[in-house]
Coordinates of C-alpha atoms in Angstrom, one line a residue:
Chain A
X1 CA 36.4 171.8 -2.4
X2 CA 37.9 172.4 -5.8
X3 CA 38.4 176.1 -6.7
X4 CA 39.4 176.7 -10.2
X5 CA 41.0 179.9 -11.2
X6 CA 40.2 180.5 -14.9
X7 CA 41.3 183.6 -16.7
X8 CA 38.8 186.1 -18.2
X9 CA 40.0 185.2 -21.7
X10 CA 39.4 181.5 -21.3
X11 CA 35.9 182.1 -19.9
X12 CA 35.1 184.4 -22.8
X13 CA 36.3 181.8 -25.3
X14 CA 34.1 179.2 -23.8
X15 CA 31.1 181.4 -24.0
X16 CA 32.1 182.5 -27.5
X17 CA 32.5 178.9 -28.6
X18 CA 28.9 178.3 -27.6
X19 CA 27.9 181.3 -29.7
X20 CA 30.0 180.2 -32.6
X21 CA 28.4 176.8 -32.6
X22 CA 25.0 178.4 -32.5
X23 CA 26.0 180.2 -35.7
X24 CA 26.6 176.9 -37.4
X25 CA 23.2 175.4 -36.8
X26 CA 21.3 175.9 -40.0
X27 CA 19.2 174.2 -42.6
X28 CA 21.1 172.6 -45.4
X29 CA 21.4 174.6 -48.6
X30 CA 25.0 173.7 -49.3
X31 CA 26.4 170.3 -49.9
X32 CA 28.9 168.0 -51.4
X33 CA 28.6 167.1 -55.1
X34 CA 29.1 163.3 -55.1
X35 CA 30.1 163.2 -58.8
X36 CA 32.9 165.9 -58.6
X37 CA 33.8 165.9 -54.8
X38 CA 33.4 169.7 -54.8
X39 CA 31.5 171.6 -52.2
X40 CA 28.7 173.7 -53.8
X41 CA 26.4 176.4 -52.6
X42 CA 23.2 177.0 -54.6
X43 CA 25.0 174.9 -57.3
X44 CA 28.0 177.3 -57.4
X45 CA 31.3 175.6 -56.7
X46 CA 32.7 177.0 -53.4
X47 CA 36.1 177.6 -55.1
X48 CA 34.6 180.0 -57.6
X49 CA 32.6 181.6 -54.9
X50 CA 35.6 182.2 -52.6
X51 CA 37.6 183.5 -55.5
X52 CA 35.1 186.0 -56.6
X53 CA 34.5 187.2 -53.0
X54 CA 38.3 187.7 -52.5
X55 CA 38.5 189.7 -55.7
X56 CA 35.4 191.8 -55.1
X57 CA 35.9 192.6 -51.4
X58 CA 39.5 193.8 -52.0
X59 CA 38.3 195.8 -55.0
X60 CA 35.5 197.6 -53.1
X61 CA 37.5 198.1 -49.9
X62 CA 40.3 199.8 -52.0
X63 CA 37.7 201.9 -53.7
X64 CA 36.2 202.9 -50.4
X65 CA 39.4 203.8 -48.8
X66 CA 40.1 206.3 -51.6
X67 CA 37.0 208.2 -50.4
X68 CA 37.5 210.6 -47.5
X69 CA 36.4 209.4 -44.1
X70 CA 33.3 211.0 -42.8
X71 CA 30.7 210.4 -40.1
X72 CA 28.1 207.7 -40.6
X73 CA 24.6 209.0 -41.2
X74 CA 21.3 207.2 -40.7
X75 CA 20.9 206.8 -44.4
X76 CA 24.1 204.9 -44.7
X77 CA 22.6 201.9 -43.2
X78 CA 20.3 201.4 -46.2
X79 CA 22.8 202.0 -48.9
X80 CA 23.6 199.1 -51.3
X81 CA 26.5 199.6 -53.7
X82 CA 26.5 197.5 -56.9
X83 CA 29.5 196.8 -59.0
X84 CA 29.6 194.6 -62.2
X85 CA 32.5 192.2 -62.6
X86 CA 32.5 190.9 -66.1
X87 CA 35.0 188.1 -66.5
X88 CA 36.8 190.0 -69.4
X89 CA 37.3 192.9 -67.1
X90 CA 36.1 196.5 -67.5
X91 CA 37.4 200.1 -67.1
X92 CA 36.8 199.8 -63.4
X93 CA 37.2 196.1 -62.6
X94 CA 40.0 193.5 -63.4
X95 CA 39.5 190.4 -65.6
X96 CA 39.0 187.1 -63.8
X97 CA 38.1 183.5 -64.3
X98 CA 34.9 183.1 -62.4
X99 CA 32.2 184.0 -64.9
X100 CA 30.5 187.4 -64.9
X101 CA 29.1 188.4 -61.5
X102 CA 27.5 191.4 -59.8
X103 CA 28.8 192.3 -56.4
X104 CA 26.7 194.2 -53.9
X105 CA 28.1 195.8 -50.7
X106 CA 25.6 196.6 -48.0
X107 CA 26.0 199.8 -46.0
X108 CA 29.7 200.3 -47.1
X109 CA 30.2 203.5 -45.0
X110 CA 28.6 202.0 -41.9
X111 CA 30.7 198.8 -42.1
X112 CA 33.9 200.9 -42.7
X113 CA 33.0 202.7 -39.5
X114 CA 32.5 199.4 -37.7
X115 CA 35.8 198.0 -38.9
X116 CA 37.5 201.1 -37.7
X117 CA 35.8 200.8 -34.3
X118 CA 37.1 197.2 -34.2
X119 CA 40.6 198.4 -35.0
X120 CA 40.7 196.8 -38.5
X121 CA 42.6 198.9 -41.0
X122 CA 41.5 198.8 -44.6
X123 CA 44.7 197.3 -45.9
X124 CA 44.7 194.6 -43.2
X125 CA 41.2 193.7 -44.1
X126 CA 42.0 193.5 -47.8
X127 CA 45.2 191.5 -47.2
X128 CA 43.6 189.1 -44.8
X129 CA 40.8 188.3 -47.2
X130 CA 42.6 188.3 -50.5
X131 CA 46.3 187.6 -50.2
X132 CA 46.0 183.8 -49.9
X133 CA 43.3 181.4 -50.7
X134 CA 40.4 181.1 -48.2
X135 CA 40.1 177.9 -46.3
X136 CA 36.8 176.2 -46.5
X137 CA 35.6 175.0 -43.1
X138 CA 34.3 171.5 -43.0
X139 CA 30.9 172.1 -41.6
X140 CA 29.7 169.1 -39.6
X141 CA 26.1 168.5 -38.9
X142 CA 23.0 170.5 -39.5
X143 CA 24.4 173.7 -41.0
X144 CA 23.7 174.5 -44.6
X145 CA 25.9 177.6 -44.7
X146 CA 29.3 177.6 -46.2
X147 CA 32.1 178.9 -44.0
X148 CA 35.4 180.3 -45.3
X149 CA 38.3 181.2 -43.1
X150 CA 41.0 183.6 -44.1
X151 CA 44.5 182.2 -44.3
X152 CA 45.5 184.2 -41.2
X153 CA 42.6 182.9 -39.1
X154 CA 41.3 186.4 -38.6
X155 CA 37.9 186.4 -40.4
X156 CA 35.1 184.0 -41.1
X157 CA 33.0 184.5 -44.2
X158 CA 29.7 182.8 -44.0
X159 CA 26.9 182.5 -46.4
X160 CA 23.5 183.7 -45.1
X161 CA 20.0 183.4 -46.4
X162 CA 18.1 186.2 -47.9
X163 CA 16.0 186.8 -44.8
X164 CA 19.0 186.8 -42.5
X165 CA 20.8 189.4 -44.6
X166 CA 17.7 191.6 -44.6
X167 CA 17.4 191.2 -40.9
X168 CA 21.0 192.0 -40.3
X169 CA 20.7 195.1 -42.4
X170 CA 17.6 196.2 -40.4
X171 CA 19.5 195.6 -37.3
X172 CA 22.4 197.9 -38.2
X173 CA 21.3 201.1 -36.5
X174 CA 20.7 199.2 -33.2
X175 CA 24.0 197.3 -33.7
X176 CA 25.7 200.7 -34.1
X177 CA 24.1 202.0 -30.9
X178 CA 25.2 198.9 -28.9
X179 CA 28.8 199.2 -30.2
X180 CA 29.0 202.8 -29.2
X181 CA 27.4 202.4 -25.8
X182 CA 28.7 199.0 -24.9
X183 CA 32.2 198.7 -26.5
X184 CA 33.0 195.5 -24.6
X185 CA 30.0 193.8 -26.2
X186 CA 30.3 190.0 -26.7
X187 CA 28.0 190.0 -29.7
X188 CA 29.5 188.9 -33.0
X189 CA 31.6 191.5 -34.8
X190 CA 30.3 192.1 -38.3
X191 CA 32.8 193.5 -40.8
X192 CA 30.8 193.4 -43.9
X193 CA 27.7 192.1 -45.7
X194 CA 27.8 191.3 -49.4
X195 CA 25.9 189.6 -52.2
X196 CA 27.5 187.8 -55.1
X197 CA 25.0 187.5 -57.9
X198 CA 25.8 185.2 -60.9
X199 CA 23.7 183.1 -63.2
X200 CA 20.5 184.4 -61.5
X201 CA 21.6 183.2 -58.1
X202 CA 22.1 185.5 -55.1
X203 CA 24.7 184.3 -52.6
X204 CA 24.8 186.6 -49.5
X205 CA 27.7 186.6 -47.2
X206 CA 28.7 188.1 -43.9
X207 CA 32.2 188.7 -42.8
X208 CA 32.7 188.3 -39.1
X209 CA 35.3 187.8 -36.4
X210 CA 36.7 184.3 -35.9
X211 CA 35.9 183.6 -32.3
X212 CA 38.3 180.7 -32.1
X213 CA 41.5 181.6 -33.8
X214 CA 43.9 178.7 -33.8
X215 CA 46.5 180.6 -31.7
X216 CA 44.2 180.3 -28.7
X217 CA 44.8 177.0 -26.9
X218 CA 41.7 175.7 -25.0
X219 CA 42.1 173.1 -22.3
X220 CA 38.4 172.3 -22.3
X221 CA 35.4 173.1 -24.4
X222 CA 31.7 173.4 -23.4
X223 CA 28.7 174.0 -25.6
X224 CA 26.2 175.4 -23.1
X225 CA 22.6 175.9 -23.5
X226 CA 21.4 176.7 -20.0
X227 CA 19.3 173.5 -19.9
X228 CA 20.0 170.1 -18.4
X229 CA 17.7 168.1 -20.6
X230 CA 19.7 165.7 -22.7
X231 CA 22.7 167.9 -22.4
X232 CA 25.5 165.4 -22.1
X233 CA 28.3 164.8 -24.6
X234 CA 27.7 161.5 -26.5
X235 CA 30.0 158.5 -26.0
X236 CA 31.3 159.2 -29.5
X237 CA 32.1 162.8 -28.6
X238 CA 33.8 161.7 -25.3
X239 CA 36.2 159.5 -27.3
X240 CA 37.5 162.5 -29.3
X241 CA 40.8 164.1 -28.4
X242 CA 39.2 167.4 -27.5
X243 CA 35.6 166.7 -26.8
X244 CA 33.0 169.4 -26.7
X245 CA 31.2 168.9 -23.4
X246 CA 27.7 170.1 -22.6
X247 CA 25.7 171.4 -19.6
X248 CA 25.6 168.2 -17.6
X249 CA 29.3 167.6 -18.1
X250 CA 30.0 171.1 -16.8
X251 CA 28.0 170.3 -13.6
X252 CA 29.8 167.0 -13.2
X253 CA 33.3 168.3 -14.0
X254 CA 33.0 171.7 -12.2
X255 CA 30.5 171.2 -9.4
X256 CA 31.6 174.5 -7.8
X257 CA 31.3 176.4 -11.0
X258 CA 34.0 178.8 -12.1
X259 CA 35.6 181.3 -9.9
X260 CA 36.1 184.7 -11.4
X261 CA 37.7 187.7 -9.8
X262 CA 34.9 190.0 -8.6
X263 CA 35.6 192.9 -10.9
X264 CA 35.8 190.6 -13.9
X265 CA 32.6 188.9 -12.9
X266 CA 30.8 192.2 -12.5
X267 CA 32.1 193.5 -15.9
X268 CA 31.2 190.3 -17.7
X269 CA 27.7 190.2 -16.2
X270 CA 27.1 193.8 -17.0
X271 CA 28.3 193.4 -20.6
X272 CA 26.1 190.3 -21.1
X273 CA 23.1 192.0 -19.6
X274 CA 23.5 194.9 -22.0
X275 CA 23.9 192.5 -24.9
X276 CA 20.8 190.6 -23.9
X277 CA 18.9 193.9 -23.8
X278 CA 19.8 194.5 -27.4
X279 CA 19.0 191.0 -28.5
X280 CA 15.7 191.2 -26.6
X281 CA 14.8 194.5 -28.3
X282 CA 15.2 192.8 -31.6
X283 CA 13.3 189.8 -30.4
X284 CA 16.3 187.5 -31.0
X285 CA 15.9 184.3 -29.1
X286 CA 18.8 182.5 -30.6
X287 CA 21.2 184.8 -32.2
X288 CA 22.7 182.7 -34.9
X289 CA 22.9 184.5 -38.2
Chain B
X1 CA 46.7 245.9 -41.6
X2 CA 44.5 245.3 -38.7
X3 CA 44.7 241.8 -37.2
X4 CA 42.2 241.0 -34.6
X5 CA 42.8 238.2 -32.2
X6 CA 39.5 236.8 -31.1
X7 CA 39.0 233.9 -28.8
X8 CA 37.4 230.6 -29.8
X9 CA 34.6 231.2 -27.4
X10 CA 33.7 234.6 -28.8
X11 CA 33.6 233.3 -32.3
X12 CA 31.4 230.5 -31.2
X13 CA 29.0 232.8 -29.6
X14 CA 28.8 234.9 -32.6
X15 CA 27.9 231.9 -34.8
X16 CA 25.6 230.7 -32.1
X17 CA 23.9 234.0 -31.9
X18 CA 23.1 233.7 -35.6
X19 CA 21.7 230.2 -35.1
X20 CA 19.7 231.4 -32.1
X21 CA 18.2 234.1 -34.1
X22 CA 17.3 231.7 -36.8
X23 CA 15.4 229.7 -34.2
X24 CA 13.2 232.7 -33.5
X25 CA 12.0 233.3 -37.0
X26 CA 8.6 231.8 -37.2
X27 CA 5.0 232.4 -38.2
X28 CA 2.8 233.9 -35.5
X29 CA 0.7 231.6 -33.5
X30 CA 1.2 233.3 -30.1
X31 CA 0.3 236.8 -29.3
X32 CA -0.6 239.5 -26.8
X33 CA -4.2 239.5 -25.6
X34 CA -5.1 243.3 -25.9
X35 CA -7.9 243.1 -23.3
X36 CA -5.9 241.4 -20.5
X37 CA -2.3 242.3 -21.4
X38 CA -1.4 238.6 -21.0
X39 CA 0.7 236.6 -23.5
X40 CA -1.2 233.6 -24.9
X41 CA -0.4 230.6 -27.0
X42 CA -3.3 228.8 -28.7
X43 CA -5.5 230.8 -26.3
X44 CA -3.7 229.4 -23.2
X45 CA -2.2 232.1 -21.0
X46 CA 1.5 231.7 -20.9
X47 CA 1.6 231.8 -17.1
X48 CA -0.6 228.6 -16.9
X49 CA 1.5 227.0 -19.6
X50 CA 4.8 227.7 -17.8
X51 CA 3.4 226.5 -14.5
X52 CA 2.2 223.2 -15.9
X53 CA 5.4 222.6 -17.7
X54 CA 7.5 223.2 -14.6
X55 CA 5.3 220.8 -12.6
X56 CA 5.2 218.1 -15.2
X57 CA 8.8 218.1 -16.2
X58 CA 10.1 217.9 -12.7
X59 CA 7.5 215.1 -12.0
X60 CA 8.6 213.0 -15.0
X61 CA 12.3 213.6 -14.6
X62 CA 12.0 212.4 -11.0
X63 CA 10.0 209.4 -12.1
X64 CA 12.6 208.6 -14.7
X65 CA 15.6 208.9 -12.4
X66 CA 14.1 206.2 -10.2
X67 CA 14.4 203.8 -13.1
X68 CA 17.8 202.2 -13.5
X69 CA 20.1 203.6 -16.2
X70 CA 20.3 201.4 -19.3
X71 CA 21.5 201.7 -22.9
X72 CA 19.4 203.5 -25.4
X73 CA 17.8 201.2 -27.9
X74 CA 16.5 202.1 -31.4
X75 CA 12.9 201.7 -30.2
X76 CA 13.4 204.3 -27.5
X77 CA 13.3 207.1 -30.0
X78 CA 9.7 206.3 -30.8
X79 CA 8.4 206.1 -27.2
X80 CA 5.9 208.6 -26.0
X81 CA 5.1 208.5 -22.3
X82 CA 1.7 209.9 -21.3
X83 CA 0.7 211.1 -17.8
X84 CA -2.5 212.6 -16.7
X85 CA -2.4 215.6 -14.3
X86 CA -5.9 216.2 -13.0
X87 CA -6.0 219.5 -11.1
X88 CA -7.3 217.7 -7.9
X89 CA -4.3 215.5 -8.0
X90 CA -4.1 211.6 -8.2
X91 CA -2.3 208.7 -6.7
X92 CA 0.6 209.5 -9.0
X93 CA 0.5 213.3 -9.5
X94 CA 0.2 216.3 -7.2
X95 CA -2.8 218.7 -7.1
X96 CA -2.3 222.0 -9.0
X97 CA -4.1 225.1 -10.1
X98 CA -3.8 225.0 -13.9
X99 CA -6.8 222.9 -15.0
X100 CA -6.6 219.2 -15.9
X101 CA -3.9 218.5 -18.5
X102 CA -2.2 215.5 -20.1
X103 CA 1.6 215.6 -20.4
X104 CA 3.5 213.7 -23.0
X105 CA 7.2 213.1 -22.9
X106 CA 8.8 212.1 -26.1
X107 CA 11.6 209.5 -26.1
X108 CA 12.3 209.9 -22.4
X109 CA 15.1 207.4 -22.2
X110 CA 16.8 208.9 -25.3
X111 CA 16.7 212.4 -23.9
X112 CA 17.9 211.2 -20.5
X113 CA 20.9 209.8 -22.4
X114 CA 21.4 213.1 -24.3
X115 CA 21.2 215.1 -21.1
X116 CA 23.8 212.8 -19.6
X117 CA 26.1 213.3 -22.6
X118 CA 25.7 217.0 -22.2
X119 CA 26.6 216.7 -18.5
X120 CA 23.2 217.7 -17.2
X121 CA 22.4 215.8 -14.0
X122 CA 18.7 215.0 -13.4
X123 CA 18.4 217.0 -10.2
X124 CA 20.1 220.0 -11.9
X125 CA 17.7 219.8 -14.8
X126 CA 14.7 219.6 -12.4
X127 CA 15.9 222.4 -10.2
X128 CA 16.8 224.7 -13.1
X129 CA 13.4 224.2 -14.6
X130 CA 11.1 224.2 -11.6
X131 CA 12.7 225.9 -8.6
X132 CA 11.8 229.4 -9.6
X133 CA 9.3 230.8 -12.1
X134 CA 10.3 230.8 -15.7
X135 CA 11.0 234.1 -17.4
X136 CA 9.0 234.7 -20.6
X137 CA 11.2 236.1 -23.3
X138 CA 9.8 239.0 -25.1
X139 CA 10.0 237.8 -28.6
X140 CA 10.3 240.6 -31.1
X141 CA 9.4 240.3 -34.7
X142 CA 8.2 237.5 -36.8
X143 CA 8.3 234.6 -34.3
X144 CA 5.1 233.0 -33.2
X145 CA 6.7 230.7 -30.7
X146 CA 6.7 231.4 -27.0
X147 CA 10.1 231.3 -25.3
X148 CA 10.7 230.7 -21.7
X149 CA 14.0 231.0 -19.9
X150 CA 14.8 229.2 -16.7
X151 CA 15.7 231.5 -13.8
X152 CA 19.3 230.5 -13.9
X153 CA 19.6 231.2 -17.6
X154 CA 20.5 227.6 -18.5
X155 CA 17.6 226.4 -20.6
X156 CA 15.2 227.8 -23.1
X157 CA 11.8 226.2 -23.4
X158 CA 10.3 227.0 -26.8
X159 CA 6.9 226.1 -28.2
X160 CA 7.1 224.2 -31.5
X161 CA 4.5 223.3 -34.1
X162 CA 3.1 219.8 -34.6
X163 CA 5.2 219.3 -37.7
X164 CA 8.4 220.5 -36.1
X165 CA 7.9 218.2 -33.1
X166 CA 7.3 215.3 -35.5
X167 CA 10.4 216.2 -37.5
X168 CA 12.6 216.5 -34.4
X169 CA 11.4 213.1 -33.2
X170 CA 12.2 211.5 -36.6
X171 CA 15.6 213.2 -36.5
X172 CA 16.5 211.7 -33.1
X173 CA 18.5 208.6 -34.3
X174 CA 20.6 210.8 -36.6
X175 CA 21.0 213.4 -33.9
X176 CA 22.2 210.6 -31.6
X177 CA 24.7 209.5 -34.2
X178 CA 26.0 213.1 -34.6
X179 CA 26.4 213.6 -30.9
X180 CA 28.4 210.4 -30.5
X181 CA 30.6 210.9 -33.6
X182 CA 31.0 214.6 -33.4
X183 CA 30.9 215.6 -29.7
X184 CA 32.0 219.1 -30.4
X185 CA 28.9 219.7 -32.6
X186 CA 27.6 223.2 -32.7
X187 CA 24.1 222.1 -33.4
X188 CA 21.5 223.0 -30.8
X189 CA 21.4 220.8 -27.7
X190 CA 18.0 219.3 -27.2
X191 CA 17.2 218.2 -23.6
X192 CA 13.6 217.2 -24.0
X193 CA 10.5 217.3 -26.2
X194 CA 7.1 217.5 -24.5
X195 CA 3.4 218.0 -25.2
X196 CA 0.9 219.7 -22.8
X197 CA -2.6 218.8 -23.8
X198 CA -5.5 220.6 -22.2
X199 CA -8.9 221.7 -23.4
X200 CA -8.4 219.9 -26.7
X201 CA -5.3 221.9 -27.5
X202 CA -1.8 220.4 -27.9
X203 CA 1.1 222.6 -27.0
X204 CA 4.4 221.0 -27.9
X205 CA 7.7 222.3 -26.4
X206 CA 11.3 221.6 -26.8
X207 CA 13.9 222.3 -24.0
X208 CA 17.2 223.4 -25.4
X209 CA 20.4 225.1 -24.4
X210 CA 20.5 228.8 -24.0
X211 CA 23.2 229.9 -26.4
X212 CA 23.5 233.3 -25.0
X213 CA 23.5 233.0 -21.2
X214 CA 23.7 236.5 -19.7
X215 CA 27.1 235.7 -18.0
X216 CA 28.7 235.9 -21.4
X217 CA 29.7 239.4 -22.3
X218 CA 29.8 240.1 -26.0
X219 CA 31.6 243.1 -27.4
X220 CA 30.0 242.8 -30.8
X221 CA 27.1 240.9 -32.3
X222 CA 26.7 239.8 -35.9
X223 CA 23.7 238.1 -37.4
X224 CA 25.3 236.5 -40.5
X225 CA 23.6 234.9 -43.4
X226 CA 26.4 234.5 -45.9
X227 CA 24.8 237.0 -48.3
X228 CA 25.6 240.6 -49.0
X229 CA 22.2 241.5 -50.4
X230 CA 20.5 244.0 -48.1
X231 CA 22.6 242.7 -45.2
X232 CA 23.3 245.9 -43.3
X233 CA 22.0 246.9 -39.8
X234 CA 19.3 249.5 -40.1
X235 CA 19.8 253.0 -38.9
X236 CA 17.5 252.2 -36.0
X237 CA 19.5 249.1 -35.1
X238 CA 22.7 251.2 -35.2
X239 CA 21.4 253.6 -32.7
X240 CA 21.0 250.8 -30.1
X241 CA 23.5 250.3 -27.3
X242 CA 24.4 246.8 -28.5
X243 CA 23.4 246.7 -32.2
X244 CA 23.2 243.4 -34.0
X245 CA 25.3 243.9 -37.2
X246 CA 24.9 242.0 -40.4
X247 CA 27.1 240.7 -43.2
X248 CA 28.0 244.0 -44.8
X249 CA 28.8 245.5 -41.4
X250 CA 31.2 242.7 -40.8
X251 CA 33.0 243.3 -44.1
X252 CA 33.3 247.0 -43.3
X253 CA 34.3 246.6 -39.6
X254 CA 36.6 243.6 -40.1
X255 CA 37.9 243.9 -43.6
X256 CA 40.6 241.3 -42.9
X257 CA 38.2 239.0 -41.3
X258 CA 38.9 237.2 -38.0
X259 CA 42.2 235.7 -37.2
X260 CA 42.0 232.4 -35.4
X261 CA 44.8 230.2 -34.2
X262 CA 45.4 227.5 -36.8
X263 CA 44.4 224.5 -34.7
X264 CA 41.2 226.3 -33.6
X265 CA 40.4 227.2 -37.1
X266 CA 40.9 223.6 -38.3
X267 CA 38.8 222.2 -35.4
X268 CA 36.0 224.7 -36.0
X269 CA 35.8 224.1 -39.7
X270 CA 35.9 220.4 -39.3
X271 CA 33.1 220.5 -36.7
X272 CA 31.0 222.7 -38.9
X273 CA 31.5 220.5 -41.9
X274 CA 30.4 217.5 -40.0
X275 CA 27.3 219.5 -38.7
X276 CA 26.5 220.5 -42.2
X277 CA 26.7 216.9 -43.4
X278 CA 24.0 216.0 -40.8
X279 CA 21.8 219.0 -41.7
X280 CA 22.2 218.1 -45.4
X281 CA 21.3 214.5 -44.8
X282 CA 18.1 215.7 -43.2
X283 CA 17.5 218.2 -46.0
X284 CA 17.6 221.0 -43.5
X285 CA 18.2 224.4 -45.2
X286 CA 17.5 226.6 -42.3
X287 CA 17.7 224.7 -39.1
X288 CA 15.4 226.6 -36.9
X289 CA 13.1 224.4 -34.9

């Protein structure tokens, strides 16, 4: 009998990989412009989008950190802060090359509190996001979201649809409660929710943790669904250097499952049960955002 | 120059006395029935009221503690649990002598969490409330609420008006946030919110901490308002054994104010500022309930 000892971290990263991939399954709204070779989102070139995000996030985080810290109130979850960024600059904002845009920060005080809980200092957040250009993630398959990765691999910035942004905002008080009661939660970490408005288009974005920073070496990847129906990596996938296996592959490759130390098993199950309770309470079946 | 060293606890109890007294200022809905000599509230004799509360609270707390502990969800703040207590008893409830009544527990899971945060174990809560008869507080002056004190001096049960109960329920998520972020809060501790319905009348009650348990010896009492207009204890009050002084008396008796140790002063001010922020966010001018 094969008993595999696998560390807590590795297990987590396998589960998180699955969640991460869930995030990416979306309808197509972004695409590649065949004539220019540029990625666009709602007809906005992704380069202009990422540039304006970098500018605006670092501007608002700096502005926020000049305000004294205070407790989060219920009302803070509904706040939306609006700042105009004319390309020629203003008394409050710097000049830039991306065309005039309006930047909205959802629940700035609440997200500041979340970032603080997650141990992200304002200057680290700003530097990660704006010091070097964002990398655009090639986004294979069904997803229509754009994904940007900060140069240091810390954060993912992902476009979300109107409904998703609204839903996330409505979810914030419950999200807060879960963070406070269940600090080991495996649910995604949300660091900010923003809206770049330019030329009549609204592009909403969420900043979240990068579940798979490149420093983590994985020796095997599974994308698990809890179903055995057609859940086998394709021949094409199998030929890859690091294939992403599925449920049936797991059963074949690890017939005895994974062996976890008892206390880690208990802690992990408990955390996941608590996370499920929260998802259930929000009627979330598939918690991609 | 007179410098008075006064302990943190004593200061707190002075402030809390003030808050406690605020709680008691209310319009009259309760009274003394001249013909029988019994206190009544909405025509219900207070003895019947206190008996049914004791029965119903201990019944529901016992029921609740048989359910497994779990995290509080946003939805829990809106839950109202209803149990029928027919006088002849039922499969679920014991027989009693108070006439049929319906008992409603507001946000049972949330209040269980609060009691837990406050370090109140379910059996202690039940025993305090139901082991011995409640003492009815003589309620001098303007208040129309009935006050009951548990035999061990731990809890106050106070009738509240419909609007007050509604307001408190609406306030619960913000109250939760304050407890979690500002655990040293000086705001009242709420342990439960209930409704006894009988004969078409609804009597709502809140269970809260007794700010002035009799084991605490006070050497001086001030009821402070932050105003010097007509804020002097009356001649009649001054003749009492333990007079309650007011703002002008404080200035006369302690012209140099109170001297607190710096760290205690800082902690106290910070806590009170945070409490004020919460009260302000709920537009509470005078936070009697």
